[in-house]
XYZ file of C-alpha atoms in Angstrom:
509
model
C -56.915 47.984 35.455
C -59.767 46.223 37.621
C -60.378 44.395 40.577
C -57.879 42.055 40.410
C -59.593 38.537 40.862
C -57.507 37.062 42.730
C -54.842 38.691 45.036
C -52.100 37.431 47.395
C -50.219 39.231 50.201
C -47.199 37.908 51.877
C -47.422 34.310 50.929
C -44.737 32.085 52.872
C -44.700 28.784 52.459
C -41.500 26.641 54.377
C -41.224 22.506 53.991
C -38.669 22.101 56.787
C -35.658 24.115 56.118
C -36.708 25.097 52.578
C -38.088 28.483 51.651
C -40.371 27.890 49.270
C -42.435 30.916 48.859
C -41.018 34.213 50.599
C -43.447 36.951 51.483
C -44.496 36.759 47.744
C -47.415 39.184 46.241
C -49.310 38.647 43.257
C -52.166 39.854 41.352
C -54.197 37.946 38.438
C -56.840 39.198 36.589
C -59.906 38.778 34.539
C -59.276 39.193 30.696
C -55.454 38.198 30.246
C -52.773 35.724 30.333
C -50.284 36.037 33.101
C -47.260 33.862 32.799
C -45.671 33.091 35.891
C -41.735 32.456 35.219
C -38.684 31.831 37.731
C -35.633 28.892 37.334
C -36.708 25.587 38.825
C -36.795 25.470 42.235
C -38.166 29.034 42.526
C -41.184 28.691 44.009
C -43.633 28.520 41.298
C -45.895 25.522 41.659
C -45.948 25.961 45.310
C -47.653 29.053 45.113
C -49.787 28.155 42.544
C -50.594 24.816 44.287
C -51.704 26.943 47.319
C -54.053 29.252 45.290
C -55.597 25.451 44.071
C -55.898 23.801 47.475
C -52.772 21.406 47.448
C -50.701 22.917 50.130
C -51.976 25.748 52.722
C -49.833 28.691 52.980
C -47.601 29.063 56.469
C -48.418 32.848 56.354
C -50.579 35.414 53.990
C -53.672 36.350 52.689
C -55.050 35.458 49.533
C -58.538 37.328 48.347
C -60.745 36.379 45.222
C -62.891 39.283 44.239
C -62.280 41.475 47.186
C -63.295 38.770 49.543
C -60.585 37.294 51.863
C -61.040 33.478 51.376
C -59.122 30.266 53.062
C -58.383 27.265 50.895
C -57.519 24.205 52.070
C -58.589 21.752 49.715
C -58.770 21.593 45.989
C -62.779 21.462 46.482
C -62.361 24.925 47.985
C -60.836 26.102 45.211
C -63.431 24.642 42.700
C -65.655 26.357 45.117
C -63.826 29.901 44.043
C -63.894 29.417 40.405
C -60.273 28.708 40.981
C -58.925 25.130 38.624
C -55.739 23.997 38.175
C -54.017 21.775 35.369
C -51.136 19.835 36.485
C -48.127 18.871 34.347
C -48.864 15.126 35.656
C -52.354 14.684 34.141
C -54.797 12.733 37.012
C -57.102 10.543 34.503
C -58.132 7.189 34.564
C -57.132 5.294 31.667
C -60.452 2.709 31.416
C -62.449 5.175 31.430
C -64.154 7.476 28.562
C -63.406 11.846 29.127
C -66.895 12.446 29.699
C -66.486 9.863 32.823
C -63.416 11.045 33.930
C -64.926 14.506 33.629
C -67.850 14.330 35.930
C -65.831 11.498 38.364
C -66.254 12.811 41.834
C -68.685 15.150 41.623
C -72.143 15.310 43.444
C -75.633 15.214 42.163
C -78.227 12.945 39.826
C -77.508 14.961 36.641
C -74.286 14.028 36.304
C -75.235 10.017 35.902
C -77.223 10.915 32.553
C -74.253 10.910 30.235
C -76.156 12.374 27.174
C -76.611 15.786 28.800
C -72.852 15.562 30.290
C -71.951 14.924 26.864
C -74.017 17.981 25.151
C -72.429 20.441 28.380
C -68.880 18.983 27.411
C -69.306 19.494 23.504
C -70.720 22.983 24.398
C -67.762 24.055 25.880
C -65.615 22.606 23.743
C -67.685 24.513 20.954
C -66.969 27.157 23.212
C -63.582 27.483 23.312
C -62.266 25.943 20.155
C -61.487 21.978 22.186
C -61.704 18.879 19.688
C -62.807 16.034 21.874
C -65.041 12.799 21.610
C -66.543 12.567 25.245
C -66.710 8.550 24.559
C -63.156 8.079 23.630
C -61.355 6.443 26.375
C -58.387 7.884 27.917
C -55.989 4.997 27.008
C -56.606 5.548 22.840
C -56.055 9.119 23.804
C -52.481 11.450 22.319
C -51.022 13.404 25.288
C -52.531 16.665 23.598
C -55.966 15.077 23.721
C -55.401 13.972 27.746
C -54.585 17.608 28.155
C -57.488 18.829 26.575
C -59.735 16.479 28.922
C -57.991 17.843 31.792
C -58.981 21.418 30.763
C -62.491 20.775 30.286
C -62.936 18.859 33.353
C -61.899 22.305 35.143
C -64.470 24.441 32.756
C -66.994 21.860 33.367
C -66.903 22.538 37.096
C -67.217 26.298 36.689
C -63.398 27.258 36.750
C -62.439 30.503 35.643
C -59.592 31.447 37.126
C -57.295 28.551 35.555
C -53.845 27.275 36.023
C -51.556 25.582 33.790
C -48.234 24.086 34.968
C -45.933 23.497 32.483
C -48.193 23.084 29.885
C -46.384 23.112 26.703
C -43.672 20.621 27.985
C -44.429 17.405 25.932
C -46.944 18.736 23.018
C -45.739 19.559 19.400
C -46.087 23.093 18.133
C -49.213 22.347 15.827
C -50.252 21.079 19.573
C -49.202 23.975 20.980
C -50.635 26.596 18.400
C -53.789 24.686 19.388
C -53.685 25.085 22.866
C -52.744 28.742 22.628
C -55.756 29.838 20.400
C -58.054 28.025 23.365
C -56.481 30.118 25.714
C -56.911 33.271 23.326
C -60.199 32.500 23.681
C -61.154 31.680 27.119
C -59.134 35.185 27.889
C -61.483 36.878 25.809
C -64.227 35.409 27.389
C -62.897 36.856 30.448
C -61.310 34.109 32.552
C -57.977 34.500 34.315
C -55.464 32.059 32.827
C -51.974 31.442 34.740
C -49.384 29.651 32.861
C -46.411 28.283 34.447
C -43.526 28.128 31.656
C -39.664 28.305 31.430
C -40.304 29.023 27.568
C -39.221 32.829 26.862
C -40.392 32.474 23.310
C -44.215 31.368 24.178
C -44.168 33.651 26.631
C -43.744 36.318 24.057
C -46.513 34.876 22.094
C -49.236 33.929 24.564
C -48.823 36.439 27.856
C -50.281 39.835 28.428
C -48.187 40.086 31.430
C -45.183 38.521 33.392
C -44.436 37.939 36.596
C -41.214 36.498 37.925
C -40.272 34.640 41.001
C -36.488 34.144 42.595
C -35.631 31.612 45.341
C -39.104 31.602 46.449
C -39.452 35.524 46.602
C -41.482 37.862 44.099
C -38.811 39.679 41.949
C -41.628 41.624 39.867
C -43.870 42.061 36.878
C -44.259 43.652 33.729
C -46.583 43.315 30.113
C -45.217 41.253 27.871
C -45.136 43.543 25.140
C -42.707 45.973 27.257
C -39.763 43.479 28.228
C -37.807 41.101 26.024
C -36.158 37.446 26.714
C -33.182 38.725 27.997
C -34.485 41.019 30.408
C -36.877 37.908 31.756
C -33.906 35.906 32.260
C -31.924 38.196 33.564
C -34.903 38.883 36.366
C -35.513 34.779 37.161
C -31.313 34.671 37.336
C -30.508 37.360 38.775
C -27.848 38.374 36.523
C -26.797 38.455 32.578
C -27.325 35.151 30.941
C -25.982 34.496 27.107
C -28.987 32.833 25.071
C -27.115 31.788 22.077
C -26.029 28.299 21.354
C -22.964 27.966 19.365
C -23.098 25.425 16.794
C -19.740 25.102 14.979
C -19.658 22.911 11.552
C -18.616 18.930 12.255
C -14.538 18.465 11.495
C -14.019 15.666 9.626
C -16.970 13.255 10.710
C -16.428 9.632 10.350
C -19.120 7.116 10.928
C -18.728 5.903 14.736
C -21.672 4.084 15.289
C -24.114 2.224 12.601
C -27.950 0.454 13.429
C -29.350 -0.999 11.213
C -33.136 -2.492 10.966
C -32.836 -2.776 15.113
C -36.344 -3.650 16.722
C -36.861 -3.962 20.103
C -39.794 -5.493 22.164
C -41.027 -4.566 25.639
C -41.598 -6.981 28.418
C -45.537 -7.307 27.359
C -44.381 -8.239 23.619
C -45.316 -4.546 22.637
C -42.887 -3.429 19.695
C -41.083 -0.064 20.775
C -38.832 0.255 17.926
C -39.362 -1.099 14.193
C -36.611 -1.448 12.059
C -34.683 1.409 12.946
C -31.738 2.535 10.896
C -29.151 5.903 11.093
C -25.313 6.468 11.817
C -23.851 8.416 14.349
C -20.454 10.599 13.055
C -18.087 11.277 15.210
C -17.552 15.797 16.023
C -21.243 15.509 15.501
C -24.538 16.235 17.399
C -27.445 13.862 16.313
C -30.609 15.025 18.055
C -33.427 12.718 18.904
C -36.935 13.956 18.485
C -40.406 12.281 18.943
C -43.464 12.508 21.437
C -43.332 10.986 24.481
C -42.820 7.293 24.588
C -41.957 7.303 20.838
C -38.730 4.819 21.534
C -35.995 6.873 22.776
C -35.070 5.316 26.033
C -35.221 1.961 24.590
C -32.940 2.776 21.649
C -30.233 4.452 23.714
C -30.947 1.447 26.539
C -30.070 -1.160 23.456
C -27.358 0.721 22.066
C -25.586 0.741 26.005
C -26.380 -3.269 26.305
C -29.448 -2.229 28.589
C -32.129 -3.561 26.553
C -32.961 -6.830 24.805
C -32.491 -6.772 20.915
C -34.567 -8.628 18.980
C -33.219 -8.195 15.249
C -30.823 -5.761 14.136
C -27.135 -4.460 14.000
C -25.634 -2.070 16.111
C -21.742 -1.569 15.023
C -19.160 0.500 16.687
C -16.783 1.813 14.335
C -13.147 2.149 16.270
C -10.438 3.555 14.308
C -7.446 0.615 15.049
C -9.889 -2.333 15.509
C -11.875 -1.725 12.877
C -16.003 -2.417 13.344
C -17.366 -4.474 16.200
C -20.953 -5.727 16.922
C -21.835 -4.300 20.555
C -25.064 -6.574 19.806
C -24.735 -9.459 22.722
C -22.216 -7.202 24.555
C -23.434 -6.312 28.438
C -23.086 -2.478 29.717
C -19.694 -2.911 31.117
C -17.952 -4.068 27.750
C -19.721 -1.578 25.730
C -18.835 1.573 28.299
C -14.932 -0.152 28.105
C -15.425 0.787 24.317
C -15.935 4.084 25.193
C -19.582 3.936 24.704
C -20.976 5.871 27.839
C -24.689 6.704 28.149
C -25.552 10.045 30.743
C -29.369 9.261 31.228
C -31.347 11.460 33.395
C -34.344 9.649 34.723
C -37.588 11.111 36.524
C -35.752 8.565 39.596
C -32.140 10.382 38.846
C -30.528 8.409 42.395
C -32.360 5.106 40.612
C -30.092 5.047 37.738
C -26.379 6.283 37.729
C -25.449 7.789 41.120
C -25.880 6.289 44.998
C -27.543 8.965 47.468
C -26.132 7.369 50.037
C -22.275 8.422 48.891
C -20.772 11.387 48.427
C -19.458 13.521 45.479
C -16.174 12.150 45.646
C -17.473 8.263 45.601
C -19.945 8.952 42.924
C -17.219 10.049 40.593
C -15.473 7.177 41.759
C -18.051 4.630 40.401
C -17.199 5.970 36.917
C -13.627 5.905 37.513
C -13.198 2.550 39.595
C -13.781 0.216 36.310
C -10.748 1.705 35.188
C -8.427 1.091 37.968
C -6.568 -2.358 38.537
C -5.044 -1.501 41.771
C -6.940 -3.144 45.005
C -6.917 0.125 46.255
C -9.250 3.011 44.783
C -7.690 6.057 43.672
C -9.096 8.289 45.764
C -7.147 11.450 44.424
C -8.363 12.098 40.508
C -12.191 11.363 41.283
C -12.213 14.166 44.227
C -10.688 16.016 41.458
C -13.480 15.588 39.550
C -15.702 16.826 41.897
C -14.428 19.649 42.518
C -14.304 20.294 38.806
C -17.949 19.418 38.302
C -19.426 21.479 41.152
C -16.897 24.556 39.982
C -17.998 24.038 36.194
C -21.539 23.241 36.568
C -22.279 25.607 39.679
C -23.331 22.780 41.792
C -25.201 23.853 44.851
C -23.786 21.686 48.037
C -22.415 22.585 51.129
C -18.867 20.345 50.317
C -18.559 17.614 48.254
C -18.471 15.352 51.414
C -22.292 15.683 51.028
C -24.351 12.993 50.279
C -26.340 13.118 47.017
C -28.982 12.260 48.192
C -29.207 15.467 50.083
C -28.865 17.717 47.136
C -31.604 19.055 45.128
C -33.159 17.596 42.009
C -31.546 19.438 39.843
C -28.130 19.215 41.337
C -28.000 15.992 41.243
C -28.867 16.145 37.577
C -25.886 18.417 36.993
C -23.763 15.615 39.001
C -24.724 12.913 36.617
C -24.245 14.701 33.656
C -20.902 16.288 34.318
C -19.487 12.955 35.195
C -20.667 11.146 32.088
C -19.100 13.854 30.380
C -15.931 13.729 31.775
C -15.077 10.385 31.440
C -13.761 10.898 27.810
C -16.291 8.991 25.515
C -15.999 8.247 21.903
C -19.621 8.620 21.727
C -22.014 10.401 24.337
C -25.600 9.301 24.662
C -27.542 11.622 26.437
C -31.771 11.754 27.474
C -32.763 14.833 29.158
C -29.789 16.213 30.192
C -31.569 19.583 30.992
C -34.828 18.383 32.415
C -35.562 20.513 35.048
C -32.750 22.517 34.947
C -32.747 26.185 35.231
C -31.426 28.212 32.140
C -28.330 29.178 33.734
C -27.157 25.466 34.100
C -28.859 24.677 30.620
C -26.704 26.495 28.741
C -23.596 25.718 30.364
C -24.402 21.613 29.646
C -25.182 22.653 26.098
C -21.894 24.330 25.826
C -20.353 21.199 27.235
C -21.873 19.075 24.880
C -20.403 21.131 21.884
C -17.050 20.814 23.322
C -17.359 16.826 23.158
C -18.372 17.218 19.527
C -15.358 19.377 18.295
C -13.435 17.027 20.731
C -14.521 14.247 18.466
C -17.096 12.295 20.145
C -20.149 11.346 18.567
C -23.272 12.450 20.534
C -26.349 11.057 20.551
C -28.514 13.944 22.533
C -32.336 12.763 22.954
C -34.107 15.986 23.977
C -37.845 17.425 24.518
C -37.354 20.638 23.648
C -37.676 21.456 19.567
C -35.977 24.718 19.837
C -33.035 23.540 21.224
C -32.291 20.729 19.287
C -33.015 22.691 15.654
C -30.385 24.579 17.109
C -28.026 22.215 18.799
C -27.665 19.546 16.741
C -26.410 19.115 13.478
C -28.749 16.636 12.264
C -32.066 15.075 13.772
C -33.353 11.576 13.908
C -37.154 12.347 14.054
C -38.818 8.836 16.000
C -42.876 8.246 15.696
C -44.475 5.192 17.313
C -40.962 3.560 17.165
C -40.518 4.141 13.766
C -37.684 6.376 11.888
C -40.064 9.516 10.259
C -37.107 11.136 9.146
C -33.551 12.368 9.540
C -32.994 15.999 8.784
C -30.184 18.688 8.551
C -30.442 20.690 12.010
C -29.330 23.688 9.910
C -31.910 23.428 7.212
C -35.030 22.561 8.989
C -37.722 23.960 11.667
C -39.152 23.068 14.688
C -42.468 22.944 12.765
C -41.615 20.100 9.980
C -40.032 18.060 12.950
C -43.148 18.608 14.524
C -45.097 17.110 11.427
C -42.710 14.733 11.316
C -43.111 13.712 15.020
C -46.875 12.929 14.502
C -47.200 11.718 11.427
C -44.970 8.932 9.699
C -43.476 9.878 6.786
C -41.565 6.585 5.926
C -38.115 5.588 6.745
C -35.544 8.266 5.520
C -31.705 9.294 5.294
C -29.069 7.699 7.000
């Protein structure tokens, strides 16, 4: 192979007592796609936010074309040829992509717009892009915003590019977009580095792998000579089952019926319009749509979180017969056994105290039931101890605050509690986000054993694989609208796709 174009020795990176990055070596080059895998928490972004200027490494050498180089801003990098495209994209909403495109850099040229706007549609002719340099950000889909972001880079000379996460919120039509750019710019020989936790797109878009564990450089291999299992197996460090089991519902019954529910924000913006659907009990209804397509505010009004301004939402109990939870507050509902597991970007801000231990965040859950004065102390420990054992959470005792834990073992915290408290129907958003496969599967598994324990779950995900092959059926939301409701066993992740960007009319209950 060649030079490589970019080359890193011994890369340590610490933020107090954390590892980060470990003595880690890697090699990019000209003319592929290198996807850079590990579990969260592995050190990925770190090292690729050192090769872009974010964070300086503690120890190591990094060289771009032979030449030993120091970067310690982003501008140095831009300097190298070296861009980077975060998961978070940094664009300003008022303005057009041709004006967010040139913002910040030097010189006269850039203030005559027409021949920024030629260089832009160049590129873009370039590579395969579809963008309107006068559209403003804020009229913009999240695929678009992306594309902006990527061109910005290419305008300033990049090419040696880096893509975190990129995949994470865009539909596969998206995503079959964005990979035939990136077929492209690799065979116009830049170096593209994507950052992924998708075995299945790394099959279809990498020339080569390279995998990191607990901040230290496990190895690499091409693409075409491993297979998912072996991947995970490096990132984990040991065998990990990829199969979801997906048993048929036993006797479903309807537990929970909306009907026509719409829902306004704060600023009078409608987030959900006329929605309708059941929910069975011993049965999985998955949630799809693009971000910001209505799902937090339809699980929010179903818990009693979130104004209602027309609609039903019924609960279906099998002695009592149905009951309206519409004018009900949170603490009523979850009595019903209506319990909704959340996970947040703020996971402390909603569900668990840092502040308190394992033990007392159990006990939150637990304490509504109790009418003695004083707290059972005894069954929520118990619980803890379960949910650390079960879920593999990483603390040193579960006398540690949560607040001290990791991201994603806190996320495991929440979950597992929700989940134990013996629902007759689950809601959950995100339950996996940013969890490592390991831990993924293991919540998915839990989740099945709720269904064929007879609760009906409601399980709002981001991922299309997993929920064509989670759930049973799948509620597909677009612009706060029902597109669709399909059978999980008879569809694709392709027609929810459609489906998630273009309205096809209320459907199914």
């Amino acid at each position: 192979m060649n030079e490589p174009a970019v080359s890193m020795r011994d890369i340590s990176k610490t933020f107090g007592t954390v590892v980060a990055n470990d003595k880690v070596w890697l090699d990019i080059y000209r003319g592929e796609v290198l996807a850079l895998l590990g579990e969260n928490g592995s050190g990925k972004t770190t090292l690729m936010n050192m090769l872009s200027g974010i964070y300086y490494p503690d120890s190591g050498q990094i060289t771009v074309d032979g030449r030993e180089v120091s970067i310690r801003s982003p501008k140095d990098a831009f300097d190298l040829g070296i861009g980077m495209i975060h998961q978070h994209f940094k664009l300003v909403d008022v303005l057009t992509a041709a004006e967010n495109i040139i913002l910040g850099l030097p010189g006269k040229g850039r203030l005559d717009m027409k021949a920024v706007a030629a260089k832009i549609r160049s590129i873009c002719d370039l590579y395969g892009f579809d963008i309107d340099p006068n559209q403003k950000i804020y009229d913009m889909s999240v695929s678009q915003k992306q594309t902006v972001e990527i061109v910005k880079v290419l305008y300033r000379g990049a090419d040696i590019l880096i893509l975190d996460e990129p995949t994470a919120v865009l539909t596969p039509q998206e995503t079959d977009k964005l990979f035939n750019v990136l077929r492209n710019m690799r065979n116009d020989n830049k170096a593209v580095v994507i950052i992924t936790h998708k075995l299945h797109e790394v099959e279809e878009i990498s020339d080569r792998v390279a995998v990191l564990r607990h901040g230290a450089f496990v190895g690499d291999m091409l693409t075409k000579d491993t297979t998912p299992s072996e991947m995970t197996n490096m990132m984990v460090g040991h065998p990990v089952s990829l199969n979801i089991v997906r048993p048929e519902p036993e006797n479903p019954r309807p537990r929970l019926t909306v009907e026509g529910l719409t829902v306004r924000d704060a600023d009078g913006i409608v987030r959900l319009d006329h929605v309708s659907f059941t929910a069975n009990s011993g049965e999985i209804l998955g949630i799809a749509g693009v971000s910001g397509s209505g799902q937090k505010e339809l699980l929010e009004a179903i818990a009693g979180l979130q104004h209602v301004e027309s609609g039903s939402i019924t609960y279906l109990d099998d002695q009592k017969g149905p009951e309206s939870l519409i004018g009900k507050n949170p603490l009523e509902i979850s009595r019903m056994g209506v319990t909704l597991s959340f996970v947040p970007e703020d996971r402390l801000g909603m569900g668990l105290v840092g502040a308190m231990d394992l033990t007392d965040n159990m006990l939150l859950r637990s304490f509504r039931k109790g009418r003695s004065l004083f707290a059972d102390r005894k069954t929520p420990h118990r619980l803890a101890e379960r949910v650390v054992h079960d879920l593999d959470v990483n603390t040193p005792s579960i006398d540690t605050q949560v607040r001290k834990l990791s991201g994603g073992n806190v996320q495991k915290v929440l979950v597992g509690r929700e989940i134990s408290s013996a629902p007759t129907v689950l809601m959950t958003a995100y339950a996996v986000r940013g969890l490592d496969i390991n831990s993924s599967y293991t919540i998915y598994d839990l989740i099945t054993k709720q269904k064929q324990q007879g609760v009906a779950v409601i399980y709002v995900g981001e991922d299309l694989d997993v929920l064509v092959e989670l759930c049973d059926r799948i509620l597909v939301l677009c612009g706060g609208r029902v597109s669709g409701i399909v059978d999980g066993r008879n569809t694709s992740k392709r027609e929810v796709g459609l489906m998630m960007t273009k309205l096809g009319g209320e459907a199914g209950k």
